[in-house]
Amino acid sequence: LSKDRPVEARPLTAPELLDTATVLYKHGRLQEALEKAREAITQDPNYWPAYRVQADILQEGGAPAQSIPLYNKILAHNPNDDELYMNRGYAFGRLNQFDSAVADYTKALSLNPNSLTAISARAGAYLRLQNIDGAQKDYEQLIAFDAEQGNYGLGHVAASRGNWQEALDYYDKTIIVSPNFAPAYMMKGQIL
């Protein structure tokens, strides 16, 4: 290379832009990450991973309504991705659209029946919908794999029904399993 001739940088490819976006996203630099994801899409409109990162950033960054059309577009291309349904379900939940969230969590579970995250998320959405029986079924299923969240959720179910002693018993079970789980202590205090 000649010292007199400047080196020209080549433009980044869509995957390289997305890698940059992902690093920025992991470091909490959401706006910059969003810009890089959008650049990747501009460079390659069929580069689906960039749409996903963009949707996730919007969903988690306080713009869930903007993320849903992107998730819809990605799901039309890839309808068997349980994580996409979970993320769109979270977006619906953030918008208090719990019926839609339950539908997405249920679809995620149909694709990945062992997803504890989907079971827990759906149970929480059921509670928000006052579908106490649905929440109870999910928390009972969850308890075998995650005693902390299962017992804690069943405490909420019992409290929703006005069964205060049963709720206290479940919160106590939560504390036995996870002595540092502060929300269980707070719920006990509210009931007492």
mmCIF file with all atom_site columns, C-alpha atoms in Angstrom:
data_model
loop_
_atom_site.group_PDB
_atom_site.id
_atom_site.type_symbol
_atom_site.label_atom_id
_atom_site.label_alt_id
_atom_site.label_comp_id
_atom_site.label_asym_id
_atom_site.label_entity_id
_atom_site.label_seq_id
_atom_site.pdbx_PDB_ins_code
_atom_site.Cartn_x
_atom_site.Cartn_y
_atom_site.Cartn_z
_atom_site.occupancy
_atom_site.B_iso_or_equiv
_atom_site.pdbx_formal_charge
_atom_site.auth_seq_id
_atom_site.auth_comp_id
_atom_site.auth_asym_id
_atom_site.auth_atom_id
_atom_site.pdbx_PDB_model_num
ATOM 1   C CA . LEU A 1 1   ? 0.000   0.000   0.000  1.00 0.00 ? 1   LEU A CA 1
ATOM 2   C CA . SER A 1 2   ? 1.142   3.438   -0.825 1.00 0.00 ? 2   SER A CA 1
ATOM 3   C CA . LYS A 1 3   ? 1.288   5.987   1.979  1.00 0.00 ? 3   LYS A CA 1
ATOM 4   C CA . ASP A 1 4   ? -0.038  8.587   -0.422 1.00 0.00 ? 4   ASP A CA 1
ATOM 5   C CA . ARG A 1 5   ? -3.266  6.769   -1.284 1.00 0.00 ? 5   ARG A CA 1
ATOM 6   C CA . PRO A 1 6   ? -5.998  6.599   1.373  1.00 0.00 ? 6   PRO A CA 1
ATOM 7   C CA . VAL A 1 7   ? -7.562  3.228   2.068  1.00 0.00 ? 7   VAL A CA 1
ATOM 8   C CA . GLU A 1 8   ? -11.231 3.174   1.246  1.00 0.00 ? 8   GLU A CA 1
ATOM 9   C CA . ALA A 1 9   ? -13.434 1.301   3.667  1.00 0.00 ? 9   ALA A CA 1
ATOM 10  C CA . ARG A 1 10  ? -15.928 -1.014  2.098  1.00 0.00 ? 10  ARG A CA 1
ATOM 11  C CA . PRO A 1 11  ? -19.547 -0.733  3.236  1.00 0.00 ? 11  PRO A CA 1
ATOM 12  C CA . LEU A 1 12  ? -20.634 -3.232  5.847  1.00 0.00 ? 12  LEU A CA 1
ATOM 13  C CA . THR A 1 13  ? -22.759 -6.166  4.716  1.00 0.00 ? 13  THR A CA 1
ATOM 14  C CA . ALA A 1 14  ? -26.208 -6.777  6.188  1.00 0.00 ? 14  ALA A CA 1
ATOM 15  C CA . PRO A 1 15  ? -24.865 -9.558  8.481  1.00 0.00 ? 15  PRO A CA 1
ATOM 16  C CA . GLU A 1 16  ? -22.038 -7.291  9.655  1.00 0.00 ? 16  GLU A CA 1
ATOM 17  C CA . LEU A 1 17  ? -24.503 -4.476  10.344 1.00 0.00 ? 17  LEU A CA 1
ATOM 18  C CA . LEU A 1 18  ? -26.683 -6.897  12.275 1.00 0.00 ? 18  LEU A CA 1
ATOM 19  C CA . ASP A 1 19  ? -23.699 -8.111  14.307 1.00 0.00 ? 19  ASP A CA 1
ATOM 20  C CA . THR A 1 20  ? -23.005 -4.479  15.212 1.00 0.00 ? 20  THR A CA 1
ATOM 21  C CA . ALA A 1 21  ? -26.679 -3.952  16.066 1.00 0.00 ? 21  ALA A CA 1
ATOM 22  C CA . THR A 1 22  ? -26.658 -7.021  18.309 1.00 0.00 ? 22  THR A CA 1
ATOM 23  C CA . VAL A 1 23  ? -23.588 -5.838  20.234 1.00 0.00 ? 23  VAL A CA 1
ATOM 24  C CA . LEU A 1 24  ? -25.084 -2.376  20.673 1.00 0.00 ? 24  LEU A CA 1
ATOM 25  C CA . TYR A 1 25  ? -28.386 -3.931  21.799 1.00 0.00 ? 25  TYR A CA 1
ATOM 26  C CA . LYS A 1 26  ? -26.643 -6.091  24.408 1.00 0.00 ? 26  LYS A CA 1
ATOM 27  C CA . HIS A 1 27  ? -24.940 -2.973  25.763 1.00 0.00 ? 27  HIS A CA 1
ATOM 28  C CA . GLY A 1 28  ? -28.218 -1.095  26.090 1.00 0.00 ? 28  GLY A CA 1
ATOM 29  C CA . ARG A 1 29  ? -27.558 1.291   23.224 1.00 0.00 ? 29  ARG A CA 1
ATOM 30  C CA . LEU A 1 30  ? -31.007 0.703   21.757 1.00 0.00 ? 30  LEU A CA 1
ATOM 31  C CA . GLN A 1 31  ? -31.297 3.668   19.401 1.00 0.00 ? 31  GLN A CA 1
ATOM 32  C CA . GLU A 1 32  ? -27.953 2.959   17.757 1.00 0.00 ? 32  GLU A CA 1
ATOM 33  C CA . ALA A 1 33  ? -28.779 -0.748  17.554 1.00 0.00 ? 33  ALA A CA 1
ATOM 34  C CA . LEU A 1 34  ? -32.108 0.057   15.938 1.00 0.00 ? 34  LEU A CA 1
ATOM 35  C CA . GLU A 1 35  ? -30.381 2.234   13.339 1.00 0.00 ? 35  GLU A CA 1
ATOM 36  C CA . LYS A 1 36  ? -27.930 -0.550  12.435 1.00 0.00 ? 36  LYS A CA 1
ATOM 37  C CA . ALA A 1 37  ? -30.743 -3.112  12.153 1.00 0.00 ? 37  ALA A CA 1
ATOM 38  C CA . ARG A 1 38  ? -32.626 -0.728  9.860  1.00 0.00 ? 38  ARG A CA 1
ATOM 39  C CA . GLU A 1 39  ? -29.482 -0.231  7.760  1.00 0.00 ? 39  GLU A CA 1
ATOM 40  C CA . ALA A 1 40  ? -29.185 -4.003  7.400  1.00 0.00 ? 40  ALA A CA 1
ATOM 41  C CA . ILE A 1 41  ? -32.808 -4.186  6.212  1.00 0.00 ? 41  ILE A CA 1
ATOM 42  C CA . THR A 1 42  ? -32.252 -1.324  3.779  1.00 0.00 ? 42  THR A CA 1
ATOM 43  C CA . GLN A 1 43  ? -29.247 -3.157  2.391  1.00 0.00 ? 43  GLN A CA 1
ATOM 44  C CA . ASP A 1 44  ? -31.080 -6.501  2.174  1.00 0.00 ? 44  ASP A CA 1
ATOM 45  C CA . PRO A 1 45  ? -34.897 -6.323  2.497  1.00 0.00 ? 45  PRO A CA 1
ATOM 46  C CA . ASN A 1 46  ? -35.065 -10.140 2.756  1.00 0.00 ? 46  ASN A CA 1
ATOM 47  C CA . TYR A 1 47  ? -32.606 -10.447 5.626  1.00 0.00 ? 47  TYR A CA 1
ATOM 48  C CA . TRP A 1 48  ? -35.067 -11.749 8.249  1.00 0.00 ? 48  TRP A CA 1
ATOM 49  C CA . PRO A 1 49  ? -32.705 -11.782 11.244 1.00 0.00 ? 49  PRO A CA 1
ATOM 50  C CA . ALA A 1 50  ? -32.474 -7.981  10.996 1.00 0.00 ? 50  ALA A CA 1
ATOM 51  C CA . TYR A 1 51  ? -36.258 -7.654  11.189 1.00 0.00 ? 51  TYR A CA 1
ATOM 52  C CA . ARG A 1 52  ? -36.236 -9.825  14.291 1.00 0.00 ? 52  ARG A CA 1
ATOM 53  C CA . VAL A 1 53  ? -33.604 -7.742  16.061 1.00 0.00 ? 53  VAL A CA 1
ATOM 54  C CA . GLN A 1 54  ? -35.437 -4.574  15.085 1.00 0.00 ? 54  GLN A CA 1
ATOM 55  C CA . ALA A 1 55  ? -38.738 -5.971  16.429 1.00 0.00 ? 55  ALA A CA 1
ATOM 56  C CA . ASP A 1 56  ? -37.101 -7.134  19.676 1.00 0.00 ? 56  ASP A CA 1
ATOM 57  C CA . ILE A 1 57  ? -35.498 -3.733  20.230 1.00 0.00 ? 57  ILE A CA 1
ATOM 58  C CA . LEU A 1 58  ? -38.811 -1.961  19.646 1.00 0.00 ? 58  LEU A CA 1
ATOM 59  C CA . GLN A 1 59  ? -40.736 -4.408  21.840 1.00 0.00 ? 59  GLN A CA 1
ATOM 60  C CA . GLU A 1 60  ? -38.323 -4.189  24.747 1.00 0.00 ? 60  GLU A CA 1
ATOM 61  C CA . GLY A 1 61  ? -37.452 -0.540  24.209 1.00 0.00 ? 61  GLY A CA 1
ATOM 62  C CA . GLY A 1 62  ? -40.911 0.843   24.822 1.00 0.00 ? 62  GLY A CA 1
ATOM 63  C CA . ALA A 1 63  ? -42.512 0.696   21.378 1.00 0.00 ? 63  ALA A CA 1
ATOM 64  C CA . PRO A 1 64  ? -44.358 -2.636  21.414 1.00 0.00 ? 64  PRO A CA 1
ATOM 65  C CA . ALA A 1 65  ? -47.057 -1.419  19.027 1.00 0.00 ? 65  ALA A CA 1
ATOM 66  C CA . GLN A 1 66  ? -44.369 -0.783  16.397 1.00 0.00 ? 66  GLN A CA 1
ATOM 67  C CA . SER A 1 67  ? -42.875 -4.241  16.936 1.00 0.00 ? 67  SER A CA 1
ATOM 68  C CA . ILE A 1 68  ? -46.058 -6.210  16.237 1.00 0.00 ? 68  ILE A CA 1
ATOM 69  C CA . PRO A 1 69  ? -46.194 -5.550  12.456 1.00 0.00 ? 69  PRO A CA 1
ATOM 70  C CA . LEU A 1 70  ? -42.560 -6.646  12.225 1.00 0.00 ? 70  LEU A CA 1
ATOM 71  C CA . TYR A 1 71  ? -43.273 -9.850  14.159 1.00 0.00 ? 71  TYR A CA 1
ATOM 72  C CA . ASN A 1 72  ? -46.269 -10.453 11.869 1.00 0.00 ? 72  ASN A CA 1
ATOM 73  C CA . LYS A 1 73  ? -44.045 -10.071 8.815  1.00 0.00 ? 73  LYS A CA 1
ATOM 74  C CA . ILE A 1 74  ? -41.403 -12.425 10.214 1.00 0.00 ? 74  ILE A CA 1
ATOM 75  C CA . LEU A 1 75  ? -43.982 -15.004 11.302 1.00 0.00 ? 75  LEU A CA 1
ATOM 76  C CA . ALA A 1 76  ? -45.483 -14.994 7.803  1.00 0.00 ? 76  ALA A CA 1
ATOM 77  C CA . HIS A 1 77  ? -42.031 -16.018 6.599  1.00 0.00 ? 77  HIS A CA 1
ATOM 78  C CA . ASN A 1 78  ? -41.202 -18.339 9.520  1.00 0.00 ? 78  ASN A CA 1
ATOM 79  C CA . PRO A 1 79  ? -44.406 -19.569 11.223 1.00 0.00 ? 79  PRO A CA 1
ATOM 80  C CA . ASN A 1 80  ? -42.746 -22.297 13.322 1.00 0.00 ? 80  ASN A CA 1
ATOM 81  C CA . ASP A 1 81  ? -40.536 -20.162 15.570 1.00 0.00 ? 81  ASP A CA 1
ATOM 82  C CA . ASP A 1 82  ? -41.851 -20.384 19.128 1.00 0.00 ? 82  ASP A CA 1
ATOM 83  C CA . GLU A 1 83  ? -39.604 -17.544 20.317 1.00 0.00 ? 83  GLU A CA 1
ATOM 84  C CA . LEU A 1 84  ? -41.184 -15.161 17.811 1.00 0.00 ? 84  LEU A CA 1
ATOM 85  C CA . TYR A 1 85  ? -44.616 -15.978 19.212 1.00 0.00 ? 85  TYR A CA 1
ATOM 86  C CA . MET A 1 86  ? -43.283 -15.410 22.718 1.00 0.00 ? 86  MET A CA 1
ATOM 87  C CA . ASN A 1 87  ? -41.831 -12.031 21.809 1.00 0.00 ? 87  ASN A CA 1
ATOM 88  C CA . ARG A 1 88  ? -44.997 -10.918 20.032 1.00 0.00 ? 88  ARG A CA 1
ATOM 89  C CA . GLY A 1 89  ? -46.948 -12.156 23.067 1.00 0.00 ? 89  GLY A CA 1
ATOM 90  C CA . TYR A 1 90  ? -44.791 -9.950  25.306 1.00 0.00 ? 90  TYR A CA 1
ATOM 91  C CA . ALA A 1 91  ? -45.534 -7.004  23.022 1.00 0.00 ? 91  ALA A CA 1
ATOM 92  C CA . PHE A 1 92  ? -49.275 -7.679  23.253 1.00 0.00 ? 92  PHE A CA 1
ATOM 93  C CA . GLY A 1 93  ? -48.959 -7.960  27.024 1.00 0.00 ? 93  GLY A CA 1
ATOM 94  C CA . ARG A 1 94  ? -47.202 -4.604  27.227 1.00 0.00 ? 94  ARG A CA 1
ATOM 95  C CA . LEU A 1 95  ? -50.182 -3.180  25.360 1.00 0.00 ? 95  LEU A CA 1
ATOM 96  C CA . ASN A 1 96  ? -52.634 -4.856  27.784 1.00 0.00 ? 96  ASN A CA 1
ATOM 97  C CA . GLN A 1 97  ? -53.942 -7.021  24.937 1.00 0.00 ? 97  GLN A CA 1
ATOM 98  C CA . PHE A 1 98  ? -53.902 -10.169 27.034 1.00 0.00 ? 98  PHE A CA 1
ATOM 99  C CA . ASP A 1 99  ? -56.219 -12.233 24.815 1.00 0.00 ? 99  ASP A CA 1
ATOM 100 C CA . SER A 1 100 ? -53.730 -11.853 21.976 1.00 0.00 ? 100 SER A CA 1
ATOM 101 C CA . ALA A 1 101 ? -50.833 -12.542 24.349 1.00 0.00 ? 101 ALA A CA 1
ATOM 102 C CA . VAL A 1 102 ? -52.487 -15.778 25.524 1.00 0.00 ? 102 VAL A CA 1
ATOM 103 C CA . ALA A 1 103 ? -53.011 -16.833 21.899 1.00 0.00 ? 103 ALA A CA 1
ATOM 104 C CA . ASP A 1 104 ? -49.326 -16.277 21.129 1.00 0.00 ? 104 ASP A CA 1
ATOM 105 C CA . TYR A 1 105 ? -48.114 -18.066 24.265 1.00 0.00 ? 105 TYR A CA 1
ATOM 106 C CA . THR A 1 106 ? -50.436 -20.965 23.437 1.00 0.00 ? 106 THR A CA 1
ATOM 107 C CA . LYS A 1 107 ? -49.024 -21.124 19.896 1.00 0.00 ? 107 LYS A CA 1
ATOM 108 C CA . ALA A 1 108 ? -45.489 -21.045 21.327 1.00 0.00 ? 108 ALA A CA 1
ATOM 109 C CA . LEU A 1 109 ? -46.421 -23.963 23.583 1.00 0.00 ? 109 LEU A CA 1
ATOM 110 C CA . SER A 1 110 ? -47.833 -25.912 20.650 1.00 0.00 ? 110 SER A CA 1
ATOM 111 C CA . LEU A 1 111 ? -44.441 -25.529 18.955 1.00 0.00 ? 111 LEU A CA 1
ATOM 112 C CA . ASN A 1 112 ? -42.389 -26.103 22.122 1.00 0.00 ? 112 ASN A CA 1
ATOM 113 C CA . PRO A 1 113 ? -44.497 -27.899 24.768 1.00 0.00 ? 113 PRO A CA 1
ATOM 114 C CA . ASN A 1 114 ? -41.634 -27.829 27.292 1.00 0.00 ? 114 ASN A CA 1
ATOM 115 C CA . SER A 1 115 ? -41.221 -24.050 27.335 1.00 0.00 ? 115 SER A CA 1
ATOM 116 C CA . LEU A 1 116 ? -41.410 -23.047 30.977 1.00 0.00 ? 116 LEU A CA 1
ATOM 117 C CA . THR A 1 117 ? -41.233 -19.418 29.905 1.00 0.00 ? 117 THR A CA 1
ATOM 118 C CA . ALA A 1 118 ? -44.360 -19.824 27.756 1.00 0.00 ? 118 ALA A CA 1
ATOM 119 C CA . ILE A 1 119 ? -46.239 -21.618 30.533 1.00 0.00 ? 119 ILE A CA 1
ATOM 120 C CA . SER A 1 120 ? -45.352 -18.915 33.051 1.00 0.00 ? 120 SER A CA 1
ATOM 121 C CA . ALA A 1 121 ? -46.123 -16.056 30.656 1.00 0.00 ? 121 ALA A CA 1
ATOM 122 C CA . ARG A 1 122 ? -49.483 -17.534 29.700 1.00 0.00 ? 122 ARG A CA 1
ATOM 123 C CA . ALA A 1 123 ? -50.394 -18.094 33.351 1.00 0.00 ? 123 ALA A CA 1
ATOM 124 C CA . GLY A 1 124 ? -49.635 -14.443 34.087 1.00 0.00 ? 124 GLY A CA 1
ATOM 125 C CA . ALA A 1 125 ? -51.726 -13.305 31.119 1.00 0.00 ? 125 ALA A CA 1
ATOM 126 C CA . TYR A 1 126 ? -54.579 -15.538 32.272 1.00 0.00 ? 126 TYR A CA 1
ATOM 127 C CA . LEU A 1 127 ? -54.441 -13.850 35.672 1.00 0.00 ? 127 LEU A CA 1
ATOM 128 C CA . ARG A 1 128 ? -54.648 -10.431 34.030 1.00 0.00 ? 128 ARG A CA 1
ATOM 129 C CA . LEU A 1 129 ? -57.732 -11.658 32.139 1.00 0.00 ? 129 LEU A CA 1
ATOM 130 C CA . GLN A 1 130 ? -59.251 -12.991 35.368 1.00 0.00 ? 130 GLN A CA 1
ATOM 131 C CA . ASN A 1 131 ? -59.148 -16.499 33.876 1.00 0.00 ? 131 ASN A CA 1
ATOM 132 C CA . ILE A 1 132 ? -58.206 -17.971 37.237 1.00 0.00 ? 132 ILE A CA 1
ATOM 133 C CA . ASP A 1 133 ? -58.790 -21.592 36.167 1.00 0.00 ? 133 ASP A CA 1
ATOM 134 C CA . GLY A 1 134 ? -56.455 -21.198 33.182 1.00 0.00 ? 134 GLY A CA 1
ATOM 135 C CA . ALA A 1 135 ? -53.798 -19.599 35.384 1.00 0.00 ? 135 ALA A CA 1
ATOM 136 C CA . GLN A 1 136 ? -54.124 -22.357 37.957 1.00 0.00 ? 136 GLN A CA 1
ATOM 137 C CA . LYS A 1 137 ? -53.666 -25.116 35.362 1.00 0.00 ? 137 LYS A CA 1
ATOM 138 C CA . ASP A 1 138 ? -50.523 -23.466 34.030 1.00 0.00 ? 138 ASP A CA 1
ATOM 139 C CA . TYR A 1 139 ? -49.024 -22.796 37.465 1.00 0.00 ? 139 TYR A CA 1
ATOM 140 C CA . GLU A 1 140 ? -49.754 -26.390 38.516 1.00 0.00 ? 140 GLU A CA 1
ATOM 141 C CA . GLN A 1 141 ? -47.904 -27.571 35.419 1.00 0.00 ? 141 GLN A CA 1
ATOM 142 C CA . LEU A 1 142 ? -45.059 -25.140 36.108 1.00 0.00 ? 142 LEU A CA 1
ATOM 143 C CA . ILE A 1 143 ? -44.600 -26.135 39.746 1.00 0.00 ? 143 ILE A CA 1
ATOM 144 C CA . ALA A 1 144 ? -43.033 -29.472 38.792 1.00 0.00 ? 144 ALA A CA 1
ATOM 145 C CA . PHE A 1 145 ? -40.200 -27.656 37.010 1.00 0.00 ? 145 PHE A CA 1
ATOM 146 C CA . ASP A 1 146 ? -39.978 -24.303 38.773 1.00 0.00 ? 146 ASP A CA 1
ATOM 147 C CA . ALA A 1 147 ? -41.207 -24.526 42.355 1.00 0.00 ? 147 ALA A CA 1
ATOM 148 C CA . GLU A 1 148 ? -40.522 -20.846 43.019 1.00 0.00 ? 148 GLU A CA 1
ATOM 149 C CA . GLN A 1 149 ? -42.636 -19.466 40.187 1.00 0.00 ? 149 GLN A CA 1
ATOM 150 C CA . GLY A 1 150 ? -45.231 -22.226 40.418 1.00 0.00 ? 150 GLY A CA 1
ATOM 151 C CA . ASN A 1 151 ? -45.899 -21.726 44.137 1.00 0.00 ? 151 ASN A CA 1
ATOM 152 C CA . TYR A 1 152 ? -45.763 -17.957 43.805 1.00 0.00 ? 152 TYR A CA 1
ATOM 153 C CA . GLY A 1 153 ? -48.278 -18.051 40.957 1.00 0.00 ? 153 GLY A CA 1
ATOM 154 C CA . LEU A 1 154 ? -50.568 -20.417 42.834 1.00 0.00 ? 154 LEU A CA 1
ATOM 155 C CA . GLY A 1 155 ? -50.428 -17.932 45.693 1.00 0.00 ? 155 GLY A CA 1
ATOM 156 C CA . HIS A 1 156 ? -51.776 -15.299 43.290 1.00 0.00 ? 156 HIS A CA 1
ATOM 157 C CA . VAL A 1 157 ? -54.478 -17.716 42.133 1.00 0.00 ? 157 VAL A CA 1
ATOM 158 C CA . ALA A 1 158 ? -55.562 -18.385 45.720 1.00 0.00 ? 158 ALA A CA 1
ATOM 159 C CA . ALA A 1 159 ? -55.522 -14.670 46.537 1.00 0.00 ? 159 ALA A CA 1
ATOM 160 C CA . SER A 1 160 ? -57.604 -13.943 43.427 1.00 0.00 ? 160 SER A CA 1
ATOM 161 C CA . ARG A 1 161 ? -60.214 -16.320 44.784 1.00 0.00 ? 161 ARG A CA 1
ATOM 162 C CA . GLY A 1 162 ? -60.065 -14.736 48.248 1.00 0.00 ? 162 GLY A CA 1
ATOM 163 C CA . ASN A 1 163 ? -58.538 -17.893 49.761 1.00 0.00 ? 163 ASN A CA 1
ATOM 164 C CA . TRP A 1 164 ? -56.151 -15.951 51.973 1.00 0.00 ? 164 TRP A CA 1
ATOM 165 C CA . GLN A 1 165 ? -54.776 -18.818 54.058 1.00 0.00 ? 165 GLN A CA 1
ATOM 166 C CA . GLU A 1 166 ? -54.131 -20.907 50.955 1.00 0.00 ? 166 GLU A CA 1
ATOM 167 C CA . ALA A 1 167 ? -52.357 -17.931 49.381 1.00 0.00 ? 167 ALA A CA 1
ATOM 168 C CA . LEU A 1 168 ? -50.200 -17.514 52.488 1.00 0.00 ? 168 LEU A CA 1
ATOM 169 C CA . ASP A 1 169 ? -49.348 -21.224 52.381 1.00 0.00 ? 169 ASP A CA 1
ATOM 170 C CA . TYR A 1 170 ? -48.194 -20.958 48.751 1.00 0.00 ? 170 TYR A CA 1
ATOM 171 C CA . TYR A 1 171 ? -46.130 -17.851 49.477 1.00 0.00 ? 171 TYR A CA 1
ATOM 172 C CA . ASP A 1 172 ? -44.552 -19.716 52.416 1.00 0.00 ? 172 ASP A CA 1
ATOM 173 C CA . LYS A 1 173 ? -43.697 -22.601 50.080 1.00 0.00 ? 173 LYS A CA 1
ATOM 174 C CA . THR A 1 174 ? -42.138 -20.072 47.713 1.00 0.00 ? 174 THR A CA 1
ATOM 175 C CA . ILE A 1 175 ? -40.002 -18.700 50.544 1.00 0.00 ? 175 ILE A CA 1
ATOM 176 C CA . ILE A 1 176 ? -38.903 -22.190 51.589 1.00 0.00 ? 176 ILE A CA 1
ATOM 177 C CA . VAL A 1 177 ? -37.724 -22.882 48.027 1.00 0.00 ? 177 VAL A CA 1
ATOM 178 C CA . SER A 1 178 ? -36.252 -19.384 47.516 1.00 0.00 ? 178 SER A CA 1
ATOM 179 C CA . PRO A 1 179 ? -35.598 -17.596 50.816 1.00 0.00 ? 179 PRO A CA 1
ATOM 180 C CA . ASN A 1 180 ? -34.389 -14.444 49.029 1.00 0.00 ? 180 ASN A CA 1
ATOM 181 C CA . PHE A 1 181 ? -37.423 -14.079 46.742 1.00 0.00 ? 181 PHE A CA 1
ATOM 182 C CA . ALA A 1 182 ? -38.650 -10.723 48.022 1.00 0.00 ? 182 ALA A CA 1
ATOM 183 C CA . PRO A 1 183 ? -41.961 -10.615 46.085 1.00 0.00 ? 183 PRO A CA 1
ATOM 184 C CA . ALA A 1 184 ? -43.258 -13.568 48.127 1.00 0.00 ? 184 ALA A CA 1
ATOM 185 C CA . TYR A 1 185 ? -42.589 -11.669 51.353 1.00 0.00 ? 185 TYR A CA 1
ATOM 186 C CA . MET A 1 186 ? -44.317 -8.598  49.938 1.00 0.00 ? 186 MET A CA 1
ATOM 187 C CA . MET A 1 187 ? -47.408 -10.585 48.974 1.00 0.00 ? 187 MET A CA 1
ATOM 188 C CA . LYS A 1 188 ? -47.530 -12.183 52.415 1.00 0.00 ? 188 LYS A CA 1
ATOM 189 C CA . GLY A 1 189 ? -47.319 -8.755  53.980 1.00 0.00 ? 189 GLY A CA 1
ATOM 190 C CA . GLN A 1 190 ? -50.149 -7.439  51.835 1.00 0.00 ? 190 GLN A CA 1
ATOM 191 C CA . ILE A 1 191 ? -52.383 -10.342 52.786 1.00 0.00 ? 191 ILE A CA 1
ATOM 192 C CA . LEU A 1 192 ? -51.557 -10.164 56.489 1.00 0.00 ? 192 LEU A CA 1
#
